[in-house]
mmCIF file of C-alpha atoms and ligand atoms in Angstrom:
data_model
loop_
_atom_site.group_PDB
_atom_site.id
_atom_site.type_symbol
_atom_site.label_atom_id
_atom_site.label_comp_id
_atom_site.label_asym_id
_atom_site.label_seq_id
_atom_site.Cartn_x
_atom_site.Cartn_y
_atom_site.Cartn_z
ATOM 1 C CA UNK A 1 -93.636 14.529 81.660
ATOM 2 C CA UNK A 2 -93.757 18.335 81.822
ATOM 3 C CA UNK A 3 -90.941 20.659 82.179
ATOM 4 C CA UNK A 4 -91.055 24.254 83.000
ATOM 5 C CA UNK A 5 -87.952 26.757 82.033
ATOM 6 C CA UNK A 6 -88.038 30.201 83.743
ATOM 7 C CA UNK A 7 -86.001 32.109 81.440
ATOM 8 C CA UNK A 8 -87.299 30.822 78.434
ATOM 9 C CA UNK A 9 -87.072 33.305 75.824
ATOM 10 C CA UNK A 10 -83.641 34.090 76.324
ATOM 11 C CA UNK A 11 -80.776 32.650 75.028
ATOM 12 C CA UNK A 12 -79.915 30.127 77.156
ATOM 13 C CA UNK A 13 -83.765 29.051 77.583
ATOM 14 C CA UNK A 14 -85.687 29.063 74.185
ATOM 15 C CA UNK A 15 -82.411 26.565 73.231
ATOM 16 C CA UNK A 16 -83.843 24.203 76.225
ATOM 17 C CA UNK A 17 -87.221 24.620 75.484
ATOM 18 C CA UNK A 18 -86.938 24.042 71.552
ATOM 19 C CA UNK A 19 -84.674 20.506 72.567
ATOM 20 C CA UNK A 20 -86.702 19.553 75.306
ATOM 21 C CA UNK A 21 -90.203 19.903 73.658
ATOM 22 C CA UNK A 22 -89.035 17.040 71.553
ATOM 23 C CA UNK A 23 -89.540 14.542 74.484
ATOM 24 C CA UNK A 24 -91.137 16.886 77.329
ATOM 25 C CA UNK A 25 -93.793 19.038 77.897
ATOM 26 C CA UNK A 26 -92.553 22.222 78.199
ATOM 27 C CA UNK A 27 -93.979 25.768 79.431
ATOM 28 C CA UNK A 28 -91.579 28.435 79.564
ATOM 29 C CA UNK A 29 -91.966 31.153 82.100
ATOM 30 C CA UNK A 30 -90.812 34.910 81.255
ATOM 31 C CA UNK A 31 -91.296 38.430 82.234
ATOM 32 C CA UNK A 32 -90.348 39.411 78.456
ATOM 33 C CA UNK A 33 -88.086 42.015 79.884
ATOM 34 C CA UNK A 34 -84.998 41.154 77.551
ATOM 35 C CA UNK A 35 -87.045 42.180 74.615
ATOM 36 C CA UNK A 36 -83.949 41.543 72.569
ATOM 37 C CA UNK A 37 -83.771 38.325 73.038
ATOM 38 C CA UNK A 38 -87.076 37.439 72.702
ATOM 39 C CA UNK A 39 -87.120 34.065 70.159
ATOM 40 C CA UNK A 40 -90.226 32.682 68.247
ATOM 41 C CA UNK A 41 -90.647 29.584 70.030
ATOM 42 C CA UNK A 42 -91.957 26.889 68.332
ATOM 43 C CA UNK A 43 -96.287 25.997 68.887
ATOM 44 C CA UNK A 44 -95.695 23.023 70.980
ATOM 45 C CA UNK A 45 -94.399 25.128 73.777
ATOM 46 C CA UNK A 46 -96.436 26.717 75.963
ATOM 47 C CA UNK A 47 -95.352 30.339 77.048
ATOM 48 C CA UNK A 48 -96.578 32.407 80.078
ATOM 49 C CA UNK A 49 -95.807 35.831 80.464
ATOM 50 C CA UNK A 50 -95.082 36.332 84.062
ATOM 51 C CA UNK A 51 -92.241 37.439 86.698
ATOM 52 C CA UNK A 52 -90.067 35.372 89.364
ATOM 53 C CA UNK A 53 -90.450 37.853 91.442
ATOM 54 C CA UNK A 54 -94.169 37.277 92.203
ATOM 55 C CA UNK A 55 -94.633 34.180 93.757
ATOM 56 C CA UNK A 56 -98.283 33.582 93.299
ATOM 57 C CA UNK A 57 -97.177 33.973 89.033
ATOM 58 C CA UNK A 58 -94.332 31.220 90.477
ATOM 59 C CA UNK A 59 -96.967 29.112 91.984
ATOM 60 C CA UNK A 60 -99.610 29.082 89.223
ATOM 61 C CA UNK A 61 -96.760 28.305 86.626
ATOM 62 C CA UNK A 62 -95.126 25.047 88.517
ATOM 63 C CA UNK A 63 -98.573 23.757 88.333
ATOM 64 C CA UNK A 64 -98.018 20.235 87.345
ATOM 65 C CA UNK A 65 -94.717 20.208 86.802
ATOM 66 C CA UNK A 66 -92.334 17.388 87.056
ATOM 67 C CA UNK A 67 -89.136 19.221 86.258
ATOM 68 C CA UNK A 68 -88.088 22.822 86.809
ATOM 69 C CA UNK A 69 -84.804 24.173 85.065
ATOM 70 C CA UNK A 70 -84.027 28.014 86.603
ATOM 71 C CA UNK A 71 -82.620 29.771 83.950
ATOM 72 C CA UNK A 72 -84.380 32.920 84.854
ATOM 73 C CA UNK A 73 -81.656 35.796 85.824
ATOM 74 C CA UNK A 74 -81.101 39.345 86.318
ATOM 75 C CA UNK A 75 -77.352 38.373 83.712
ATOM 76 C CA UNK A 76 -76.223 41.903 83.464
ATOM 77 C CA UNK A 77 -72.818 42.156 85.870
ATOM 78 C CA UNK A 78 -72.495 45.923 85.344
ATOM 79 C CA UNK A 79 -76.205 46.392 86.297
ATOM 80 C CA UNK A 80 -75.878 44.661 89.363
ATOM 81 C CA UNK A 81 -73.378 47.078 90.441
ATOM 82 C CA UNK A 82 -75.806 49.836 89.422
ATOM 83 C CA UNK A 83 -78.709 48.265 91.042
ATOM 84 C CA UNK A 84 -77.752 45.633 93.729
ATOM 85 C CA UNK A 85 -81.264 45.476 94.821
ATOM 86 C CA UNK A 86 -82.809 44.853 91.483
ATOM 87 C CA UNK A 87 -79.836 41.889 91.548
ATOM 88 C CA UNK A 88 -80.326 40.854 94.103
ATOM 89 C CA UNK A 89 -84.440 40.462 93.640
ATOM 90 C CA UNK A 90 -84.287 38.902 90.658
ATOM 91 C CA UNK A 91 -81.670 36.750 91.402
ATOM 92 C CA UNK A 92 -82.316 35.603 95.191
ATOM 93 C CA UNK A 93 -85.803 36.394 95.769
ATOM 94 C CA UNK A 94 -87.113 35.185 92.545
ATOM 95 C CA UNK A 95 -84.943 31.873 93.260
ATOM 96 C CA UNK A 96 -86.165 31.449 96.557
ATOM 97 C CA UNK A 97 -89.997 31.660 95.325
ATOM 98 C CA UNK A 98 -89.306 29.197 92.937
ATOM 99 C CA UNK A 99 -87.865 26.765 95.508
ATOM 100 C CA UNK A 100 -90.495 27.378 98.265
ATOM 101 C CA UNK A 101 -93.346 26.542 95.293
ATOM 102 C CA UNK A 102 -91.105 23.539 94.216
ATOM 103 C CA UNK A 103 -91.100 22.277 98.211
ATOM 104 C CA UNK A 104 -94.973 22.603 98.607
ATOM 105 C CA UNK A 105 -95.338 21.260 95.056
ATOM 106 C CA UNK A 106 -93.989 17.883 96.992
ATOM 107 C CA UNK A 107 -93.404 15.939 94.075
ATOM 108 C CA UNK A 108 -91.089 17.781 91.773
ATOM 109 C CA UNK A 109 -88.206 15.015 90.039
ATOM 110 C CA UNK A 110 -85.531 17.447 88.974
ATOM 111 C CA UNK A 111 -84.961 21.324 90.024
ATOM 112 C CA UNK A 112 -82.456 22.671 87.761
ATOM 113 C CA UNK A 113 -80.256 25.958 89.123
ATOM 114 C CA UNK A 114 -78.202 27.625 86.351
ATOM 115 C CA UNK A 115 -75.423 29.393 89.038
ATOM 116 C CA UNK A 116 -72.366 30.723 87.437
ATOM 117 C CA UNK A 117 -68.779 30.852 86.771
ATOM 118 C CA UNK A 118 -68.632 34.452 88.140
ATOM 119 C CA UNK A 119 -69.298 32.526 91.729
ATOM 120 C CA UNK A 120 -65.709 32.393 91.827
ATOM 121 C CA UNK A 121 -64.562 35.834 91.841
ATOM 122 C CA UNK A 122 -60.708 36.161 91.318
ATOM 123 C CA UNK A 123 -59.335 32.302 90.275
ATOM 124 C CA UNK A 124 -56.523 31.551 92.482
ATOM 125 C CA UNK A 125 -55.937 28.637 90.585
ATOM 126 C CA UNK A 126 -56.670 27.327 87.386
ATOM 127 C CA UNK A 127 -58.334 25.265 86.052
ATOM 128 C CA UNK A 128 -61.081 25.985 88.152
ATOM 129 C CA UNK A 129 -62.907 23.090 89.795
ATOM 130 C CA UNK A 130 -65.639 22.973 91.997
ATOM 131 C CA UNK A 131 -63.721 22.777 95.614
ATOM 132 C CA UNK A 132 -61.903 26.297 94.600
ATOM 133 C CA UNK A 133 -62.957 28.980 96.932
ATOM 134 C CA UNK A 134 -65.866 31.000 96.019
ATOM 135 C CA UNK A 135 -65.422 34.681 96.274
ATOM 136 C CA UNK A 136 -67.337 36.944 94.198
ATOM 137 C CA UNK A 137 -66.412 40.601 92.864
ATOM 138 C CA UNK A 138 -70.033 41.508 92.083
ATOM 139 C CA UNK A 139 -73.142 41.836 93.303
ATOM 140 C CA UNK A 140 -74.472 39.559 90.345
ATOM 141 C CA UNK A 141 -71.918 36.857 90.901
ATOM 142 C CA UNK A 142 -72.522 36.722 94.696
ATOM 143 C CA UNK A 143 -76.572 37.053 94.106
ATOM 144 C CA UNK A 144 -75.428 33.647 91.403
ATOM 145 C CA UNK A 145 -74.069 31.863 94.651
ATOM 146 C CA UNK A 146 -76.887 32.727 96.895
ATOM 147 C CA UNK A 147 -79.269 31.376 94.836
ATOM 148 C CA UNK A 148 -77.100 28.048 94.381
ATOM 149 C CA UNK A 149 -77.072 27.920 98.353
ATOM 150 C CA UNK A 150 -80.219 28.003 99.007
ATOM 151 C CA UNK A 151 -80.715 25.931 96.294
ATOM 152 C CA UNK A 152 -78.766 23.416 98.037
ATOM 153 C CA UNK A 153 -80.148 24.026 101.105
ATOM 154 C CA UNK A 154 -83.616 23.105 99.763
ATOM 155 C CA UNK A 155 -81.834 19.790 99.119
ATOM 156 C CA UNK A 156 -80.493 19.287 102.325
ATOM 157 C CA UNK A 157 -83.616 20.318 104.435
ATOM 158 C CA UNK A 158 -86.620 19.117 102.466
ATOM 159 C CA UNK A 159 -84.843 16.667 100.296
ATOM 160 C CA UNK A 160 -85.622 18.870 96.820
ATOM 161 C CA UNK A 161 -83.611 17.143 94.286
ATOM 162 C CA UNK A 162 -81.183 19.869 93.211
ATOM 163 C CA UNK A 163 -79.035 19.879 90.917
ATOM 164 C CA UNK A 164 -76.604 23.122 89.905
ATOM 165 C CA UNK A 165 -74.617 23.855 87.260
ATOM 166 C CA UNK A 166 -71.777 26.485 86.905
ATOM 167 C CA UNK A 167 -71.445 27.775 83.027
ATOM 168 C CA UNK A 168 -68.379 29.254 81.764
ATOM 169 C CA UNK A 169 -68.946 31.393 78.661
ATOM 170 C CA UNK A 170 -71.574 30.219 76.778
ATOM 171 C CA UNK A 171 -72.026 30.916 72.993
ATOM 172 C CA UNK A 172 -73.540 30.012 70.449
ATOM 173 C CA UNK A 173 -74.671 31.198 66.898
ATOM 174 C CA UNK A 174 -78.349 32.384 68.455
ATOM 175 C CA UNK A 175 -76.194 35.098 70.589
ATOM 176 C CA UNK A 176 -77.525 38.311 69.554
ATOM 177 C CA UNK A 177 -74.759 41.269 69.337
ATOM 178 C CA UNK A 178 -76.875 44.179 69.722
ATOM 179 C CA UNK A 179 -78.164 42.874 72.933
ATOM 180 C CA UNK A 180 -75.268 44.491 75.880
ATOM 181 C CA UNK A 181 -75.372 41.602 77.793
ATOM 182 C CA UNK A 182 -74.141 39.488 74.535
ATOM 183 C CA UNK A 183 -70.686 37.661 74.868
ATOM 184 C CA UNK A 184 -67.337 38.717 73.213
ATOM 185 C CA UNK A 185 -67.574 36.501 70.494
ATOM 186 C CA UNK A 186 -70.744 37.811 69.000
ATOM 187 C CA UNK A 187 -69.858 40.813 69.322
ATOM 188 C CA UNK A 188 -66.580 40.240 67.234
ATOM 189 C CA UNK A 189 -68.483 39.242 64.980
ATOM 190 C CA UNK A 190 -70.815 41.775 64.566
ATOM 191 C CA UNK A 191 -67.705 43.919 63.921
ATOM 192 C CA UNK A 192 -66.797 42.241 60.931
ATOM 193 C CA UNK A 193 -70.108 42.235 59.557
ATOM 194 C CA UNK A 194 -69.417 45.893 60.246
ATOM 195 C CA UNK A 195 -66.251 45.742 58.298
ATOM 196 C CA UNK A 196 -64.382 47.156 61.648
ATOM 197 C CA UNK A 197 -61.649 45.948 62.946
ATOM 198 C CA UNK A 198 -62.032 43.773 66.754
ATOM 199 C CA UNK A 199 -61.920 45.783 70.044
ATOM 200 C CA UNK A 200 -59.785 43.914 72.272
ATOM 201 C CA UNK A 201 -59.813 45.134 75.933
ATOM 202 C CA UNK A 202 -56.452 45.071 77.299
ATOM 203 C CA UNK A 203 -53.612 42.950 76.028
ATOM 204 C CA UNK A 204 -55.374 40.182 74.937
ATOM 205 C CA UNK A 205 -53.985 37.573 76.735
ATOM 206 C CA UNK A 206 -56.818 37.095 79.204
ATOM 207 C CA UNK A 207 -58.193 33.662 78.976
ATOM 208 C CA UNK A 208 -62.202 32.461 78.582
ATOM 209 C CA UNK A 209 -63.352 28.890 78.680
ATOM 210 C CA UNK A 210 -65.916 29.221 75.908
ATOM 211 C CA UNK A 211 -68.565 26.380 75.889
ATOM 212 C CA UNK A 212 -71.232 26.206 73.120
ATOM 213 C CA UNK A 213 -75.053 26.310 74.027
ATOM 214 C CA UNK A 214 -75.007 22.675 72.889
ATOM 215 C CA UNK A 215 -73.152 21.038 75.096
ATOM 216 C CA UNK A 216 -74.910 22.698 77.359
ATOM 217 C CA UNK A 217 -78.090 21.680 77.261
ATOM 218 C CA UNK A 218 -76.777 18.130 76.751
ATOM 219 C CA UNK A 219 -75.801 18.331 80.316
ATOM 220 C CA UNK A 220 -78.909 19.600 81.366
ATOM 221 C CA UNK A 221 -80.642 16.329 79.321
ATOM 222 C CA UNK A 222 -78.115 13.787 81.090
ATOM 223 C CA UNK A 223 -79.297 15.626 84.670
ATOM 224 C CA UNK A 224 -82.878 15.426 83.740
ATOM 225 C CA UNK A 225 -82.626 11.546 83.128
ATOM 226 C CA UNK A 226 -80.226 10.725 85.859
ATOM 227 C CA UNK A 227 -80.690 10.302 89.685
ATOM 228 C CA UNK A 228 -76.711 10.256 90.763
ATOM 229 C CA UNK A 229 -76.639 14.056 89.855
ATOM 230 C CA UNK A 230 -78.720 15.179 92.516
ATOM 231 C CA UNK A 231 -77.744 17.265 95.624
ATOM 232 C CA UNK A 232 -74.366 18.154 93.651
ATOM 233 C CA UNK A 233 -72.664 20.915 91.746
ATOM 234 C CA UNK A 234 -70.968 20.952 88.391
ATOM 235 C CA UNK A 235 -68.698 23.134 86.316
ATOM 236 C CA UNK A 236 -69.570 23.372 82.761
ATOM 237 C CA UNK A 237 -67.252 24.611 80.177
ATOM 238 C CA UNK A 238 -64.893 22.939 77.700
ATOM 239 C CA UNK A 239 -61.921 22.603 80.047
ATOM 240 C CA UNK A 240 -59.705 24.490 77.388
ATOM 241 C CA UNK A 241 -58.904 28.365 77.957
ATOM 242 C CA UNK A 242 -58.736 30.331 74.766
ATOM 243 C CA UNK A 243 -57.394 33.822 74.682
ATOM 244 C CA UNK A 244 -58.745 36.672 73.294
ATOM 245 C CA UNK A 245 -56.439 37.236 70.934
ATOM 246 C CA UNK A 246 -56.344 33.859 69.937
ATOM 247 C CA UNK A 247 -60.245 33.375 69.519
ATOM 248 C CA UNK A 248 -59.823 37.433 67.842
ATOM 249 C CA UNK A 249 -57.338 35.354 65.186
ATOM 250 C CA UNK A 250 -59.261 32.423 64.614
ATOM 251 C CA UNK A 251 -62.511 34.572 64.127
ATOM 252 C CA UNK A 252 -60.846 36.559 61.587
ATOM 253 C CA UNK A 253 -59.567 33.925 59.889
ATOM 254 C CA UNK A 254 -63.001 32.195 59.456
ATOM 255 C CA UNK A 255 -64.561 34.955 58.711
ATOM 256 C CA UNK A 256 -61.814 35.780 55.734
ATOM 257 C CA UNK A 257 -61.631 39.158 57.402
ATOM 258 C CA UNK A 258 -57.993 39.163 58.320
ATOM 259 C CA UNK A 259 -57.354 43.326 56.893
ATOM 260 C CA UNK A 260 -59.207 44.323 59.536
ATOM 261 C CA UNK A 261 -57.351 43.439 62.483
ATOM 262 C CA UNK A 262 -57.772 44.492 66.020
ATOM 263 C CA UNK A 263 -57.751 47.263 68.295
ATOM 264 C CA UNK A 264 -56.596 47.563 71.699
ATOM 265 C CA UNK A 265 -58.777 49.414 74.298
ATOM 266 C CA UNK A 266 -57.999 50.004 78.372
ATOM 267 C CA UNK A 267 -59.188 46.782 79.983
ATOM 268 C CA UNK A 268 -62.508 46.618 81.429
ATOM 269 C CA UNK A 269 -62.599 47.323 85.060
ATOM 270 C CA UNK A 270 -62.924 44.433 86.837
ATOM 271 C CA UNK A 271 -62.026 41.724 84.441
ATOM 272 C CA UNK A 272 -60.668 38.412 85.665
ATOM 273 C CA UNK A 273 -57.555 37.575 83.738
ATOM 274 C CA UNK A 274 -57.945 33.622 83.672
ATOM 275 C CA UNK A 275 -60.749 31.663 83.481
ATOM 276 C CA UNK A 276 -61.028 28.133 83.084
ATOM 277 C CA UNK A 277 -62.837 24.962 84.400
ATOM 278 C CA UNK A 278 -61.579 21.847 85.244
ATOM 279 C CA UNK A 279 -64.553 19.245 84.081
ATOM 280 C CA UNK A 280 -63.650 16.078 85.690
ATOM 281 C CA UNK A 281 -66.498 15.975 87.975
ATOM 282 C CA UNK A 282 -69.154 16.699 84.735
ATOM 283 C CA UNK A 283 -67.248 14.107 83.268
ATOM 284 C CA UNK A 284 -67.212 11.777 85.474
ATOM 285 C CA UNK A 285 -71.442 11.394 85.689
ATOM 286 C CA UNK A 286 -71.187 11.543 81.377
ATOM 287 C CA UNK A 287 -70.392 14.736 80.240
ATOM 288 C CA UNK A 288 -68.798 14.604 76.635
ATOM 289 C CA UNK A 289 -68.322 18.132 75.444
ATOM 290 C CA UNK A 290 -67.990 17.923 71.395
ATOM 291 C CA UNK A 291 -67.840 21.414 70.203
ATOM 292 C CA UNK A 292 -64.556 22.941 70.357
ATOM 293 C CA UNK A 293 -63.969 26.732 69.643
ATOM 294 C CA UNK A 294 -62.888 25.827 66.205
ATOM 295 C CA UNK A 295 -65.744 24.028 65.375
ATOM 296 C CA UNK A 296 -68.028 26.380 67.338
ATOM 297 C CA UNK A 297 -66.926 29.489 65.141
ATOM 298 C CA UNK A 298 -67.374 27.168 62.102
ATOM 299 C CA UNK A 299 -71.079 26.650 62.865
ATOM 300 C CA UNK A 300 -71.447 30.031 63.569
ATOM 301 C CA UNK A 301 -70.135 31.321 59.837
ATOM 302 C CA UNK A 302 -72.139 28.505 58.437
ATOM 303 C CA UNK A 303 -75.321 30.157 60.188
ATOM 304 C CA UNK A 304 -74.690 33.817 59.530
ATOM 305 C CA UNK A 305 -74.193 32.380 55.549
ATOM 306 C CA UNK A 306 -77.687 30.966 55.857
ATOM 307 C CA UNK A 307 -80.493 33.114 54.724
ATOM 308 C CA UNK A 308 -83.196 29.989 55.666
ATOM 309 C CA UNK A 309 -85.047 30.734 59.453
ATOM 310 C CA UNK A 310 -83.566 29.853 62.751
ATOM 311 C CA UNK A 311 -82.913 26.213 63.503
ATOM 312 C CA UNK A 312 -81.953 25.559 67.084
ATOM 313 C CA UNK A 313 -78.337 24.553 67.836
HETATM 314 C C1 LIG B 12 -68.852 36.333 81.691
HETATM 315 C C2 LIG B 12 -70.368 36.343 81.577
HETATM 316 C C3 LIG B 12 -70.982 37.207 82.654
HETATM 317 C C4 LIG B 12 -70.478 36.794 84.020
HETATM 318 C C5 LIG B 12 -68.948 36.853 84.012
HETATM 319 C C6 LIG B 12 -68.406 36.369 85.343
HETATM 320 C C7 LIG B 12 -70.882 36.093 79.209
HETATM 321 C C8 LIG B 12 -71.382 36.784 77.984
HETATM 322 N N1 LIG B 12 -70.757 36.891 80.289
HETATM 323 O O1 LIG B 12 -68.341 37.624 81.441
HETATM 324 O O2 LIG B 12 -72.405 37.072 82.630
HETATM 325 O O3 LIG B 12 -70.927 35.482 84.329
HETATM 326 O O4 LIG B 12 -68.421 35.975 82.984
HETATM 327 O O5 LIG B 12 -67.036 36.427 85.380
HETATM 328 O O6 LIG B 12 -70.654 34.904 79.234
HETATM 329 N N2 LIG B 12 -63.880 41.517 75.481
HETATM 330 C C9 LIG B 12 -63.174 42.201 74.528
HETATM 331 N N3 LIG B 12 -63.870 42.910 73.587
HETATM 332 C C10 LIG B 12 -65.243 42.952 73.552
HETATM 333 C C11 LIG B 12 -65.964 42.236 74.545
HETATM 334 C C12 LIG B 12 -65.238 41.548 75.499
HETATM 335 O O7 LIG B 12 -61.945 42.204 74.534
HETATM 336 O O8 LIG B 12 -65.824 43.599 72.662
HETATM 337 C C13 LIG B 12 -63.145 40.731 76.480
HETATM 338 C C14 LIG B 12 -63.526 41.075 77.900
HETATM 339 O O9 LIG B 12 -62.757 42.146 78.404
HETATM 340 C C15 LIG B 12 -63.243 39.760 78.604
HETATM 341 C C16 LIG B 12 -63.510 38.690 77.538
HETATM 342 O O10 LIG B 12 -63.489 39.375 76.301
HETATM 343 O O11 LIG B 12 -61.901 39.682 79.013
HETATM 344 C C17 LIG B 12 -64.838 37.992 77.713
HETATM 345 O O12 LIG B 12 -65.839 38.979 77.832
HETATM 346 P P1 LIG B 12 -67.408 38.616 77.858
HETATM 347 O O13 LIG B 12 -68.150 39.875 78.032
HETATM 348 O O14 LIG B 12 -67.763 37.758 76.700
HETATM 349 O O15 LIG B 12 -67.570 37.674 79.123
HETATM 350 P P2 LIG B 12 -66.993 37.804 80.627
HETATM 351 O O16 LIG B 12 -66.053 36.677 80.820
HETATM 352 O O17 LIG B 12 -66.512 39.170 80.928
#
């Protein structure tokens, strides 16, 4: 069976590709363009250079395929603001080439749309589940939720077999902190390596539901192997909210770094206070999330200890 993940050198991909290649084909698909996250993927998988955007590129690469997972993105929410067009692009038109391939394909099993928790906007409520209103406060999270509806769309209409899933904040020890786009916890930790203390933006006390890469491409592996998933939409994320000052604490501790502290900076324009999901519905098809913060911050000192070459989370 072959698989083909758009987005594959990134973070979220070449973690796909390396687990799926142990029971899939897999070619990866990637304009290169987030040079800083370019991984050495193992031989078995097959890489083509080659953008979204073009859909003859699209067409050639879905050759064959049985499954598609769309992790290709334009990720970078302060960009999008900059350059709504380029956002939107990437993000829309890029999706919709891969869909209208995937539709004349005919015969694809599984098409995979990584959406996101920025669909949202502003949570009214939390946890956050699926039915909450979607209301997005930038051009990247409403470019997100495009994609997913025309993803959906594809479903209804020509019967694609769709599947989307919403990501919280995903992490994990492959996260590289000189790339901008990185998340706040490896950047923390590139601080201590740094010996500096943590820049907190505003008080702290926002919440993030952070959800390590693994358990994220285990949902992606029960989707791939399971019919009842199709057509719907899931939250992924750990259902527990962690603070910034909290997960600022527990990194320092881990880290034996406590003399360096924090810092408090203004809060970044735009930032949703509270952010959680509410995983029932993931759970309910088999979703079994096993790394918690603690243990994900654990894994991640154990790696940056490690002198030995990558091994895939
Ligand atoms: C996440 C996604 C983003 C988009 C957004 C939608 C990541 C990496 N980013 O952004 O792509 O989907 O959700 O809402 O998952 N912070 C600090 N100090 C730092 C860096 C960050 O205090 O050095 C704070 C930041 O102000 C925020 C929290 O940490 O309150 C999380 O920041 P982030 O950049 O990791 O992710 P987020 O939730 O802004």
């Amino acid at each position: 069976m072959k698989i083909l993940v758009t987005g594959g050198l990134g973070h979220l991909g070449t973690c796909l590709a390396e687990r799926l290649s142990r029971g899939y084909e897999v070619t990866v698909l990637d304009n290169c363009s987030n040079h800083l996250e370019n991984y050495k993927l193992s031989d078995a998988i097959r890489v083509l250079k080659g953008d979204i955007r073009d859909y003859d590129t699209v067409k050639k690469a879905l050759k064959n395929t049985d499954f598609i997972i769309h992790a290709a993105a334009q990720i970078d929410v302060e960009r999008s603001i900059r350059d709504p067009i380029f956002d939107a692009d990437n993000n829309i038109n890029g999706t919709l080439n891969l869909l209208e391939a995937a539709r004349k394909q005919n015969n694809i099993k599984r098409f995979i749309y990584f959406s996101s928790a920025a669909i949202y906007g502003m949570p009214t409520y939390t946890p956050i589940d699926e039915k909450h209103p979607t209301d997005p406060i930038s051009p990247y999270g409403l470019s997100k939720l495009t994609g997913e509806r025309y993803s959906l769309l594809y479903h209804k209409l020509y019967n694609l077999p769709v599947v989307c899933i919403r990501p919280f904040n995903i992490y994990s020890e492959r996260q590289n902190p000189d790339n901008p786009y990185s998340g706040v916890i490896s950047k923390f930790i590139k601080q201590i390596q740094l010996d500096q203390p943590l820049t907190i933006f505003g008080d702290g006390e926002q919440t993030r539901d952070f959800v390590h890469l693994r358990d994220v491409v285990s949902f992606v592996e029960l989707v791939l192997e399971n019919d009842y998933t199709i057509g719907d939409v899931f939250n992924i994320g750990t259902g527990k909210p962690t603070s910034i000052n909290q997960l600022a604490s527990l990194l320092l501790k881990v880290f034996k770094s406590e003399e360096l502290g924090v810092i408090y900076k203004r809060e970044r324009k735009g930032d949703i206070k509270h952010s959680v999901a509410n995983i029932e519905h993931a759970r309910r098809v088999g979703y079994d999330p096993k790394v918690s913060i603690e243990k994900g911050i654990e894994m991640m000192l154990k790696r940056k200890s490690m002198s030995s070459t990558e091994e895939n989370p």
